[in-house]
Amino acid sequence: MTPSRALLAAALIAATCASTQAAEVTIKMLNNGPAGMMVFEPPFVKIAPGDSVKFVATDKGHNVETIKNMAPEGVAPVKGALGKDETITFDKEGVYGFKCSPHYIMGMVALVAVGANLDNLEKAKGLDQNKMAKQRFEPLWAKAEGK
């Protein structure tokens, strides 16, 4: 192999490896943010399978917890400790709904869409939510649907 071909092959391998590395996205848990009081910021992220989301307890009175039945089948629920950061790796495609347990009544919710196969989206949209959570989920559903 010529030196120039070897260099090209090495560059292609490096580019392939770089594009397959998993990413980590940060969502802050805040008392106040652009969307109001008691919010996840951003409230919606779209990631690829294998990526992680780090929920950061920027303001310490928060946690992250899976909303019951708002994750793909077979995925274990998450319940983070109050005031602690929590990193979650998402291997299965679908939508995942999260809440801050103490502030769920105030609509503190987030939505993570993983991959292109969002088969559980309609089921998640149909779940009963309190008034504030329902209001905050409305624009997040639209984002998940690509609207």
mmCIF file with all atom_site columns, C-alpha atoms in Angstrom:
data_model
loop_
_atom_site.group_PDB
_atom_site.id
_atom_site.type_symbol
_atom_site.label_atom_id
_atom_site.label_alt_id
_atom_site.label_comp_id
_atom_site.label_asym_id
_atom_site.label_entity_id
_atom_site.label_seq_id
_atom_site.pdbx_PDB_ins_code
_atom_site.Cartn_x
_atom_site.Cartn_y
_atom_site.Cartn_z
_atom_site.occupancy
_atom_site.B_iso_or_equiv
_atom_site.pdbx_formal_charge
_atom_site.auth_seq_id
_atom_site.auth_comp_id
_atom_site.auth_asym_id
_atom_site.auth_atom_id
_atom_site.pdbx_PDB_model_num
ATOM 1   C CA . MET A 1 1   ? 0.000   0.000  0.000  1.00 0.00 ? 1   MET A CA 1
ATOM 2   C CA . THR A 1 2   ? 1.333   3.415  -0.911 1.00 0.00 ? 2   THR A CA 1
ATOM 3   C CA . PRO A 1 3   ? 1.819   6.004  1.860  1.00 0.00 ? 3   PRO A CA 1
ATOM 4   C CA . SER A 1 4   ? -0.997  8.154  0.487  1.00 0.00 ? 4   SER A CA 1
ATOM 5   C CA . ARG A 1 5   ? -3.416  5.191  0.424  1.00 0.00 ? 5   ARG A CA 1
ATOM 6   C CA . ALA A 1 6   ? -2.392  4.219  3.956  1.00 0.00 ? 6   ALA A CA 1
ATOM 7   C CA . LEU A 1 7   ? -3.069  7.767  5.121  1.00 0.00 ? 7   LEU A CA 1
ATOM 8   C CA . LEU A 1 8   ? -6.467  7.776  3.392  1.00 0.00 ? 8   LEU A CA 1
ATOM 9   C CA . ALA A 1 9   ? -7.372  4.413  4.955  1.00 0.00 ? 9   ALA A CA 1
ATOM 10  C CA . ALA A 1 10  ? -6.360  5.664  8.405  1.00 0.00 ? 10  ALA A CA 1
ATOM 11  C CA . ALA A 1 11  ? -8.454  8.811  7.941  1.00 0.00 ? 11  ALA A CA 1
ATOM 12  C CA . LEU A 1 12  ? -11.493 6.772  6.888  1.00 0.00 ? 12  LEU A CA 1
ATOM 13  C CA . ILE A 1 13  ? -11.147 4.469  9.889  1.00 0.00 ? 13  ILE A CA 1
ATOM 14  C CA . ALA A 1 14  ? -10.812 7.439  12.238 1.00 0.00 ? 14  ALA A CA 1
ATOM 15  C CA . ALA A 1 15  ? -13.886 9.124  10.723 1.00 0.00 ? 15  ALA A CA 1
ATOM 16  C CA . THR A 1 16  ? -15.919 5.931  11.037 1.00 0.00 ? 16  THR A CA 1
ATOM 17  C CA . CYS A 1 17  ? -14.912 5.477  14.679 1.00 0.00 ? 17  CYS A CA 1
ATOM 18  C CA . ALA A 1 18  ? -15.674 9.105  15.515 1.00 0.00 ? 18  ALA A CA 1
ATOM 19  C CA . SER A 1 19  ? -19.153 8.912  13.988 1.00 0.00 ? 19  SER A CA 1
ATOM 20  C CA . THR A 1 20  ? -20.079 5.782  15.947 1.00 0.00 ? 20  THR A CA 1
ATOM 21  C CA . GLN A 1 21  ? -19.164 7.128  19.373 1.00 0.00 ? 21  GLN A CA 1
ATOM 22  C CA . ALA A 1 22  ? -22.091 7.629  21.700 1.00 0.00 ? 22  ALA A CA 1
ATOM 23  C CA . ALA A 1 23  ? -22.991 11.159 22.699 1.00 0.00 ? 23  ALA A CA 1
ATOM 24  C CA . GLU A 1 24  ? -23.988 12.581 26.073 1.00 0.00 ? 24  GLU A CA 1
ATOM 25  C CA . VAL A 1 25  ? -26.618 15.303 26.308 1.00 0.00 ? 25  VAL A CA 1
ATOM 26  C CA . THR A 1 26  ? -27.207 17.384 29.437 1.00 0.00 ? 26  THR A CA 1
ATOM 27  C CA . ILE A 1 27  ? -30.641 18.303 30.795 1.00 0.00 ? 27  ILE A CA 1
ATOM 28  C CA . LYS A 1 28  ? -30.673 20.670 33.774 1.00 0.00 ? 28  LYS A CA 1
ATOM 29  C CA . MET A 1 29  ? -33.206 20.449 36.589 1.00 0.00 ? 29  MET A CA 1
ATOM 30  C CA . LEU A 1 30  ? -34.086 24.047 37.453 1.00 0.00 ? 30  LEU A CA 1
ATOM 31  C CA . ASN A 1 31  ? -36.266 26.074 39.803 1.00 0.00 ? 31  ASN A CA 1
ATOM 32  C CA . ASN A 1 32  ? -36.612 28.705 37.048 1.00 0.00 ? 32  ASN A CA 1
ATOM 33  C CA . GLY A 1 33  ? -35.895 28.516 33.335 1.00 0.00 ? 33  GLY A CA 1
ATOM 34  C CA . PRO A 1 34  ? -37.033 29.861 29.975 1.00 0.00 ? 34  PRO A CA 1
ATOM 35  C CA . ALA A 1 35  ? -40.324 27.903 30.181 1.00 0.00 ? 35  ALA A CA 1
ATOM 36  C CA . GLY A 1 36  ? -41.158 29.035 33.720 1.00 0.00 ? 36  GLY A CA 1
ATOM 37  C CA . MET A 1 37  ? -40.836 27.603 37.199 1.00 0.00 ? 37  MET A CA 1
ATOM 38  C CA . MET A 1 38  ? -39.812 24.021 37.997 1.00 0.00 ? 38  MET A CA 1
ATOM 39  C CA . VAL A 1 39  ? -38.509 22.885 34.615 1.00 0.00 ? 39  VAL A CA 1
ATOM 40  C CA . PHE A 1 40  ? -36.149 20.533 32.871 1.00 0.00 ? 40  PHE A CA 1
ATOM 41  C CA . GLU A 1 41  ? -33.974 22.501 30.440 1.00 0.00 ? 41  GLU A CA 1
ATOM 42  C CA . PRO A 1 42  ? -34.178 21.548 27.657 1.00 0.00 ? 42  PRO A CA 1
ATOM 43  C CA . PRO A 1 43  ? -37.480 19.721 28.164 1.00 0.00 ? 43  PRO A CA 1
ATOM 44  C CA . PHE A 1 44  ? -37.068 17.686 24.953 1.00 0.00 ? 44  PHE A CA 1
ATOM 45  C CA . VAL A 1 45  ? -34.078 15.950 23.396 1.00 0.00 ? 45  VAL A CA 1
ATOM 46  C CA . LYS A 1 46  ? -33.775 13.596 20.435 1.00 0.00 ? 46  LYS A CA 1
ATOM 47  C CA . ILE A 1 47  ? -30.871 11.172 20.624 1.00 0.00 ? 47  ILE A CA 1
ATOM 48  C CA . ALA A 1 48  ? -29.594 8.006  18.977 1.00 0.00 ? 48  ALA A CA 1
ATOM 49  C CA . PRO A 1 49  ? -29.622 4.546  20.579 1.00 0.00 ? 49  PRO A CA 1
ATOM 50  C CA . GLY A 1 50  ? -26.535 4.186  22.765 1.00 0.00 ? 50  GLY A CA 1
ATOM 51  C CA . ASP A 1 51  ? -26.467 7.881  23.681 1.00 0.00 ? 51  ASP A CA 1
ATOM 52  C CA . SER A 1 52  ? -26.782 9.093  27.271 1.00 0.00 ? 52  SER A CA 1
ATOM 53  C CA . VAL A 1 53  ? -28.609 11.912 28.987 1.00 0.00 ? 53  VAL A CA 1
ATOM 54  C CA . LYS A 1 54  ? -27.117 13.440 32.112 1.00 0.00 ? 54  LYS A CA 1
ATOM 55  C CA . PHE A 1 55  ? -29.821 14.987 34.275 1.00 0.00 ? 55  PHE A CA 1
ATOM 56  C CA . VAL A 1 56  ? -28.017 17.643 36.313 1.00 0.00 ? 56  VAL A CA 1
ATOM 57  C CA . ALA A 1 57  ? -29.471 18.793 39.629 1.00 0.00 ? 57  ALA A CA 1
ATOM 58  C CA . THR A 1 58  ? -28.494 22.410 38.988 1.00 0.00 ? 58  THR A CA 1
ATOM 59  C CA . ASP A 1 59  ? -30.944 23.402 41.706 1.00 0.00 ? 59  ASP A CA 1
ATOM 60  C CA . LYS A 1 60  ? -30.765 20.786 44.431 1.00 0.00 ? 60  LYS A CA 1
ATOM 61  C CA . GLY A 1 61  ? -34.447 20.120 45.263 1.00 0.00 ? 61  GLY A CA 1
ATOM 62  C CA . HIS A 1 62  ? -35.054 17.948 42.184 1.00 0.00 ? 62  HIS A CA 1
ATOM 63  C CA . ASN A 1 63  ? -34.790 14.383 40.945 1.00 0.00 ? 63  ASN A CA 1
ATOM 64  C CA . VAL A 1 64  ? -35.546 12.510 37.751 1.00 0.00 ? 64  VAL A CA 1
ATOM 65  C CA . GLU A 1 65  ? -37.966 9.607  37.605 1.00 0.00 ? 65  GLU A CA 1
ATOM 66  C CA . THR A 1 66  ? -39.570 7.667  34.760 1.00 0.00 ? 66  THR A CA 1
ATOM 67  C CA . ILE A 1 67  ? -43.275 8.386  34.407 1.00 0.00 ? 67  ILE A CA 1
ATOM 68  C CA . LYS A 1 68  ? -45.095 5.082  34.837 1.00 0.00 ? 68  LYS A CA 1
ATOM 69  C CA . ASN A 1 69  ? -45.778 3.368  31.476 1.00 0.00 ? 69  ASN A CA 1
ATOM 70  C CA . MET A 1 70  ? -43.995 6.132  29.544 1.00 0.00 ? 70  MET A CA 1
ATOM 71  C CA . ALA A 1 71  ? -41.058 4.121  28.238 1.00 0.00 ? 71  ALA A CA 1
ATOM 72  C CA . PRO A 1 72  ? -40.685 1.307  25.700 1.00 0.00 ? 72  PRO A CA 1
ATOM 73  C CA . GLU A 1 73  ? -41.706 -2.188 26.833 1.00 0.00 ? 73  GLU A CA 1
ATOM 74  C CA . GLY A 1 74  ? -39.082 -3.996 28.896 1.00 0.00 ? 74  GLY A CA 1
ATOM 75  C CA . VAL A 1 75  ? -37.132 -0.892 29.940 1.00 0.00 ? 75  VAL A CA 1
ATOM 76  C CA . ALA A 1 76  ? -36.402 -0.696 33.669 1.00 0.00 ? 76  ALA A CA 1
ATOM 77  C CA . PRO A 1 77  ? -37.788 2.419  35.376 1.00 0.00 ? 77  PRO A CA 1
ATOM 78  C CA . VAL A 1 78  ? -35.441 5.086  36.734 1.00 0.00 ? 78  VAL A CA 1
ATOM 79  C CA . LYS A 1 79  ? -35.789 6.838  40.082 1.00 0.00 ? 79  LYS A CA 1
ATOM 80  C CA . GLY A 1 80  ? -32.942 9.217  40.862 1.00 0.00 ? 80  GLY A CA 1
ATOM 81  C CA . ALA A 1 81  ? -32.143 10.502 44.323 1.00 0.00 ? 81  ALA A CA 1
ATOM 82  C CA . LEU A 1 82  ? -33.236 13.989 45.328 1.00 0.00 ? 82  LEU A CA 1
ATOM 83  C CA . GLY A 1 83  ? -30.543 16.573 44.615 1.00 0.00 ? 83  GLY A CA 1
ATOM 84  C CA . LYS A 1 84  ? -28.291 14.139 42.722 1.00 0.00 ? 84  LYS A CA 1
ATOM 85  C CA . ASP A 1 85  ? -27.230 14.003 39.084 1.00 0.00 ? 85  ASP A CA 1
ATOM 86  C CA . GLU A 1 86  ? -28.348 10.941 37.138 1.00 0.00 ? 86  GLU A CA 1
ATOM 87  C CA . THR A 1 87  ? -26.919 9.669  33.847 1.00 0.00 ? 87  THR A CA 1
ATOM 88  C CA . ILE A 1 88  ? -29.077 7.334  31.775 1.00 0.00 ? 88  ILE A CA 1
ATOM 89  C CA . THR A 1 89  ? -27.939 5.440  28.683 1.00 0.00 ? 89  THR A CA 1
ATOM 90  C CA . PHE A 1 90  ? -30.725 4.744  26.195 1.00 0.00 ? 90  PHE A CA 1
ATOM 91  C CA . ASP A 1 91  ? -30.315 1.541  24.195 1.00 0.00 ? 91  ASP A CA 1
ATOM 92  C CA . LYS A 1 92  ? -33.911 0.974  23.077 1.00 0.00 ? 92  LYS A CA 1
ATOM 93  C CA . GLU A 1 93  ? -35.715 3.198  20.580 1.00 0.00 ? 93  GLU A CA 1
ATOM 94  C CA . GLY A 1 94  ? -38.900 4.964  21.636 1.00 0.00 ? 94  GLY A CA 1
ATOM 95  C CA . VAL A 1 95  ? -40.095 7.850  23.768 1.00 0.00 ? 95  VAL A CA 1
ATOM 96  C CA . TYR A 1 96  ? -39.334 8.175  27.458 1.00 0.00 ? 96  TYR A CA 1
ATOM 97  C CA . GLY A 1 97  ? -41.225 10.497 29.784 1.00 0.00 ? 97  GLY A CA 1
ATOM 98  C CA . PHE A 1 98  ? -39.620 11.815 32.947 1.00 0.00 ? 98  PHE A CA 1
ATOM 99  C CA . LYS A 1 99  ? -40.766 13.835 35.915 1.00 0.00 ? 99  LYS A CA 1
ATOM 100 C CA . CYS A 1 100 ? -39.318 15.452 38.980 1.00 0.00 ? 100 CYS A CA 1
ATOM 101 C CA . SER A 1 101 ? -41.235 13.659 41.734 1.00 0.00 ? 101 SER A CA 1
ATOM 102 C CA . PRO A 1 102 ? -41.663 16.635 44.107 1.00 0.00 ? 102 PRO A CA 1
ATOM 103 C CA . HIS A 1 103 ? -42.594 19.046 41.298 1.00 0.00 ? 103 HIS A CA 1
ATOM 104 C CA . TYR A 1 104 ? -44.593 16.862 38.919 1.00 0.00 ? 104 TYR A CA 1
ATOM 105 C CA . ILE A 1 105 ? -47.798 18.538 40.138 1.00 0.00 ? 105 ILE A CA 1
ATOM 106 C CA . MET A 1 106 ? -46.277 21.795 38.834 1.00 0.00 ? 106 MET A CA 1
ATOM 107 C CA . GLY A 1 107 ? -45.635 20.242 35.415 1.00 0.00 ? 107 GLY A CA 1
ATOM 108 C CA . MET A 1 108 ? -41.933 19.462 35.759 1.00 0.00 ? 108 MET A CA 1
ATOM 109 C CA . VAL A 1 109 ? -41.632 16.928 32.931 1.00 0.00 ? 109 VAL A CA 1
ATOM 110 C CA . ALA A 1 110 ? -39.230 16.052 30.124 1.00 0.00 ? 110 ALA A CA 1
ATOM 111 C CA . LEU A 1 111 ? -39.389 13.896 27.017 1.00 0.00 ? 111 LEU A CA 1
ATOM 112 C CA . VAL A 1 112 ? -36.526 11.958 25.434 1.00 0.00 ? 112 VAL A CA 1
ATOM 113 C CA . ALA A 1 113 ? -37.008 10.537 21.920 1.00 0.00 ? 113 ALA A CA 1
ATOM 114 C CA . VAL A 1 114 ? -34.537 7.796  21.016 1.00 0.00 ? 114 VAL A CA 1
ATOM 115 C CA . GLY A 1 115 ? -33.963 6.819  17.399 1.00 0.00 ? 115 GLY A CA 1
ATOM 116 C CA . ALA A 1 116 ? -36.530 6.752  14.595 1.00 0.00 ? 116 ALA A CA 1
ATOM 117 C CA . ASN A 1 117 ? -38.815 3.984  15.902 1.00 0.00 ? 117 ASN A CA 1
ATOM 118 C CA . LEU A 1 118 ? -41.193 5.789  18.267 1.00 0.00 ? 118 LEU A CA 1
ATOM 119 C CA . ASP A 1 119 ? -43.804 3.006  18.367 1.00 0.00 ? 119 ASP A CA 1
ATOM 120 C CA . ASN A 1 120 ? -44.811 3.826  21.955 1.00 0.00 ? 120 ASN A CA 1
ATOM 121 C CA . LEU A 1 121 ? -45.531 7.521  21.231 1.00 0.00 ? 121 LEU A CA 1
ATOM 122 C CA . GLU A 1 122 ? -49.314 7.170  20.928 1.00 0.00 ? 122 GLU A CA 1
ATOM 123 C CA . LYS A 1 123 ? -49.497 5.111  24.126 1.00 0.00 ? 123 LYS A CA 1
ATOM 124 C CA . ALA A 1 124 ? -47.419 7.735  25.957 1.00 0.00 ? 124 ALA A CA 1
ATOM 125 C CA . LYS A 1 125 ? -49.616 10.556 24.642 1.00 0.00 ? 125 LYS A CA 1
ATOM 126 C CA . GLY A 1 126 ? -52.710 8.733  25.878 1.00 0.00 ? 126 GLY A CA 1
ATOM 127 C CA . LEU A 1 127 ? -51.565 8.413  29.479 1.00 0.00 ? 127 LEU A CA 1
ATOM 128 C CA . ASP A 1 128 ? -53.436 10.421 32.080 1.00 0.00 ? 128 ASP A CA 1
ATOM 129 C CA . GLN A 1 129 ? -51.405 13.402 33.332 1.00 0.00 ? 129 GLN A CA 1
ATOM 130 C CA . ASN A 1 130 ? -52.144 16.206 35.746 1.00 0.00 ? 130 ASN A CA 1
ATOM 131 C CA . LYS A 1 131 ? -53.191 19.534 34.181 1.00 0.00 ? 131 LYS A CA 1
ATOM 132 C CA . MET A 1 132 ? -49.766 21.221 34.297 1.00 0.00 ? 132 MET A CA 1
ATOM 133 C CA . ALA A 1 133 ? -47.887 18.154 33.039 1.00 0.00 ? 133 ALA A CA 1
ATOM 134 C CA . LYS A 1 134 ? -50.388 17.742 30.200 1.00 0.00 ? 134 LYS A CA 1
ATOM 135 C CA . GLN A 1 135 ? -49.895 21.396 29.160 1.00 0.00 ? 135 GLN A CA 1
ATOM 136 C CA . ARG A 1 136 ? -46.121 21.074 29.182 1.00 0.00 ? 136 ARG A CA 1
ATOM 137 C CA . PHE A 1 137 ? -46.167 17.781 27.266 1.00 0.00 ? 137 PHE A CA 1
ATOM 138 C CA . GLU A 1 138 ? -48.240 19.195 24.357 1.00 0.00 ? 138 GLU A CA 1
ATOM 139 C CA . PRO A 1 139 ? -45.360 20.984 22.579 1.00 0.00 ? 139 PRO A CA 1
ATOM 140 C CA . LEU A 1 140 ? -43.016 18.093 23.395 1.00 0.00 ? 140 LEU A CA 1
ATOM 141 C CA . TRP A 1 141 ? -45.277 15.596 21.576 1.00 0.00 ? 141 TRP A CA 1
ATOM 142 C CA . ALA A 1 142 ? -45.164 17.842 18.524 1.00 0.00 ? 142 ALA A CA 1
ATOM 143 C CA . LYS A 1 143 ? -41.361 17.913 18.644 1.00 0.00 ? 143 LYS A CA 1
ATOM 144 C CA . ALA A 1 144 ? -41.225 14.122 18.928 1.00 0.00 ? 144 ALA A CA 1
ATOM 145 C CA . GLU A 1 145 ? -43.454 13.896 15.849 1.00 0.00 ? 145 GLU A CA 1
ATOM 146 C CA . GLY A 1 146 ? -41.127 16.250 13.984 1.00 0.00 ? 146 GLY A CA 1
ATOM 147 C CA . LYS A 1 147 ? -43.630 19.134 13.797 1.00 0.00 ? 147 LYS A CA 1
#
